Amino acid sequence: MESMLNKLKSTVTKVTADVTSAVMGNPVTREFEVGRHIASGGPGLCWRIYNGTKKSTKQEVAVFVFDKKTIDKYQKFEKDQIVDSLKKGVQQLTRLRHPRLLTVQHPLEESRDCLAFCTEPVFASLANVLGQWENLPCPMPNDIKEYKLYDVETKYGLLQISEGLSFLHGGVKMVHGNLCPENVILNKSGAWKIMGFDFSISTINPSDAEPKYTCKEWEPNLPPLCLPNPEYLAPEYILSVSCDSASDMYSLGVVVHAVFNEGKPVFQVNKHDIFKSFSRQLDQLSSISPTVLNKIPEEVREHVKMLLSITPNVRPDADQMTKIPFFDDVGAVTLQYFDSLFQRDNLQKSQFYKSLPKVLPKLPKRVVVYRILPALTSEFVNPDMVPFVLPNVLLIAEECTKEEYVRLIMPDLTPVFKQQEPVQVHTHILLIFLQKMDLLLTKTPSEEIKNSVLPMVYRALEAPSVQIQELCLNIIPTFANLIDYPSMKNSLIPRVKSACLQTSSLAVRVNSLVCLGKILEYLDKWFVIDEILPFLQQIPSREPAVLMGILGIYKCTFSHKKLGIPKEHLATKSLPHLVSLSIDNNLNLNQFNSFMAVIRDMLSRMEAEHKTKLEQLHSMQEQQRWPLHLNHPILSVTKYRMLLVNGNIDDIFGSAGASGRENGSAAAPEKQRLAKEQEQAAKLRNQQPLAPQSIKPAHNSNAKTKDLTSSLLNSMTSLSAMSLANTARPAPAHGAAAISTFPSAGPMMGSMGGPVSNGFNAPMGFQAGAMGMRPPGPGLYGGMATATSTPNFGALPQSQGPIGQTNKAPDLSALDSLFTPNQTKVTLNQMGPKAGPGPGAANAPWLNQFQSAQNAQTQVQGAAGAMGGVPSGFGMQANPFFSPQNFSQPANLNQSGIKHSASVNNDLKDLFG
């Protein structure tokens, strides 16, 4: 890598040194900046051609430099002859002005080391293009090395030389004297220009109709640069020392042969014995072989044969050559017309530009880009011609690369973007640009898009012409993906909305809605919800096309994967608006069905989303309320409490306890609390019965007290097994209806959350908090229970539930003395559920307290769903956010105020298919 950099550095340094030494001290460098060496031309290719720029105007030029060091081998008088000959040629060229002659921008300047002058920008000489690479830079430029002439370039180039000779012979009565590929220059646009007037001969009788020319005798001892190229000279020039305009025509014939034969002339000349060579050449020309001209196109072959005639009078003149059918090629005629445009009026130009798009595809890209494009862009200074020229320029831009577009087209196109006068021309320009907007946004740099292209689109949306607005709205979706998001959000969308609200054209309003619907996918979800959907409620008109456009935007937003409408917006804004629009009298049956289909889809999704949310919330609440072990599907509250007294803690937790330990000891605090309660229960079992003490009853006799004490002592063992001392019992989960079956004045009711006495044991508390129950609402047990599992009282060993338990209740007859003689004795068995068929069972709410946990869970979930779900009567009237008068049609609006357009039909197909 370092060696490559060093090599590049040495090359650049060498080239810079060569350029500096070549023009050092020359006055040309005062006004022009000399660039790199690009080509060579002139007699013997002695002129080095450099590209350059004028310092004051930055105008591009070509700098021709002749280094005097190349002739150091000659004697001083020979050097002087060479320099004088070269100076004569440049001075003659400077005096002549014609489109077919090389244009001199700065006259010849001489310094001690070189000669230099400046011309129009140059590509290379025809000799370089045909393979003569003397005096070219090293390494060889690839653009010259790989250059191949197209047929249209060859034809038009030869036509240009013929026109140049016609000017010289007929206009200034001059013979060029050295017409050869070295003295034909291809400028940067590809035009062929004549130079090298070192040996030109002017007529000696300018006033006479028949010009007469005198030429010098050939002097073989002169340096080659002091003599014309003998291979392109007419035979009479050498053999009879005579010349006229026909001599140049012979030279033209040899040039035509060289163009079609890779730069080779008709005959090779021995410069050391020039006279013998020309004598032999005369014999060959008198009977020219067909093989000599076989590579020349057939349509021009006979003309070339005539040009090479040994008799000057047989040769056609330059004016006749410009009119031969060979040059009637469509490409050559097109290029010729461009060169004569300055002579045409606007009407002729407009007709030509209209037909040009048919011709451009037939021409080579290089010819179009470097020859036709500069002529087209030069017409931008004429506002009346811009609408005719612009389509051709954009057509050429399609075939250019992005780099070519930025370098060759965009600098001339930028002022056209901003052109606004005259108004009619501005309208045509907008239409043309809108049709090619994808091209502009693809190849124009982003900075220039913001500064020039998008402002033009904004002007089109605000234009007074309905046609332009409609076209712009139709085209915007085609290039919406190329517009940066900030520009679309802050500039484009507000103008589309404004066009929709302020227009009096139905077509513009509908196209605005269709445009918004098509570009929704390029917008952000919340921007659509905050800016687009509220805008729909501001649209004043209620034509069916407008209503369907509004529905289309709602449908696209609702169904698009990236967008979507939240259920809150659906419930409060979208659905009320759509429902109000759906009953508009202007809609037909199919349109109404379209509205209802979207409304039903919205309702279904809103219901599904909200129901899912409520179910998830319900599940989370239940997981927080119930301990881990109580979620076990088999373990009931009663079994849990019995195991607490008699069993092992691991039996209580089971797999749930193991799962809790695996999950990071989620049940550890509960387990510790239960272990403490089990320890207290064990102490109670091991405690000796207390001796009976005399108790002074308040209302009962001593005998009753004694009998009661004795019965309690005898039944301690069985009672201790049933003890629920200090153990929380969950409240029933069936609501007020189930709780109301308890006697209101009985001892089991108590205050809410306080201990409830069953009349037999120590007071036991039904603590709602122990099971994660929600505190009831106002009133006694007035709240709705939301637990997912209900305590299964049917699992109590002393009761016989409706599912057929066979356990017998313990004998508690010793407690009968607790009741007064007038009270009916009720055993615990009698307090159990009485399972019986028929409807009477359903009327006993007490039975619900002893149903299975699974049934109770189903009932609780059903109650929760009834309260949390959507009411069956949901609709517009049930929605508090809907107010029909907010969406009604304004009183002063009627259809007559809207201009209908035929283009409205089928505008909504993209949205509804």
Short mmCIF file of C-alpha atoms in Angstrom, two decimals, residues 256-257 259-262 264 290-298 300-301:
data_model
loop_
_atom_site.label_atom_id
_atom_site.label_comp_id
_atom_site.label_asym_id
_atom_site.label_seq_id
_atom_site.Cartn_x
_atom_site.Cartn_y
_atom_site.Cartn_z
CA VAL A 256 -12.90 9.78 -44.82
CA HIS A 257 -10.80 6.75 -45.71
CA VAL A 259 -11.92 7.37 -40.34
CA PHE A 260 -13.25 4.03 -41.63
CA ASN A 261 -9.83 2.34 -41.67
CA GLU A 262 -8.52 2.90 -38.12
CA LYS A 264 -4.71 4.74 -42.02
CA PRO A 290 -12.14 -1.70 -54.97
CA THR A 291 -10.31 -3.28 -52.05
CA VAL A 292 -8.95 0.16 -51.10
CA LEU A 293 -12.44 1.44 -50.38
CA ASN A 294 -14.17 -1.74 -49.18
CA LYS A 295 -14.43 -0.55 -45.56
CA ILE A 296 -16.12 2.70 -46.51
CA PRO A 297 -19.95 2.62 -46.34
CA GLU A 298 -21.48 1.86 -49.70
CA VAL A 300 -20.60 7.22 -49.64
CA ARG A 301 -18.09 5.02 -51.43
#
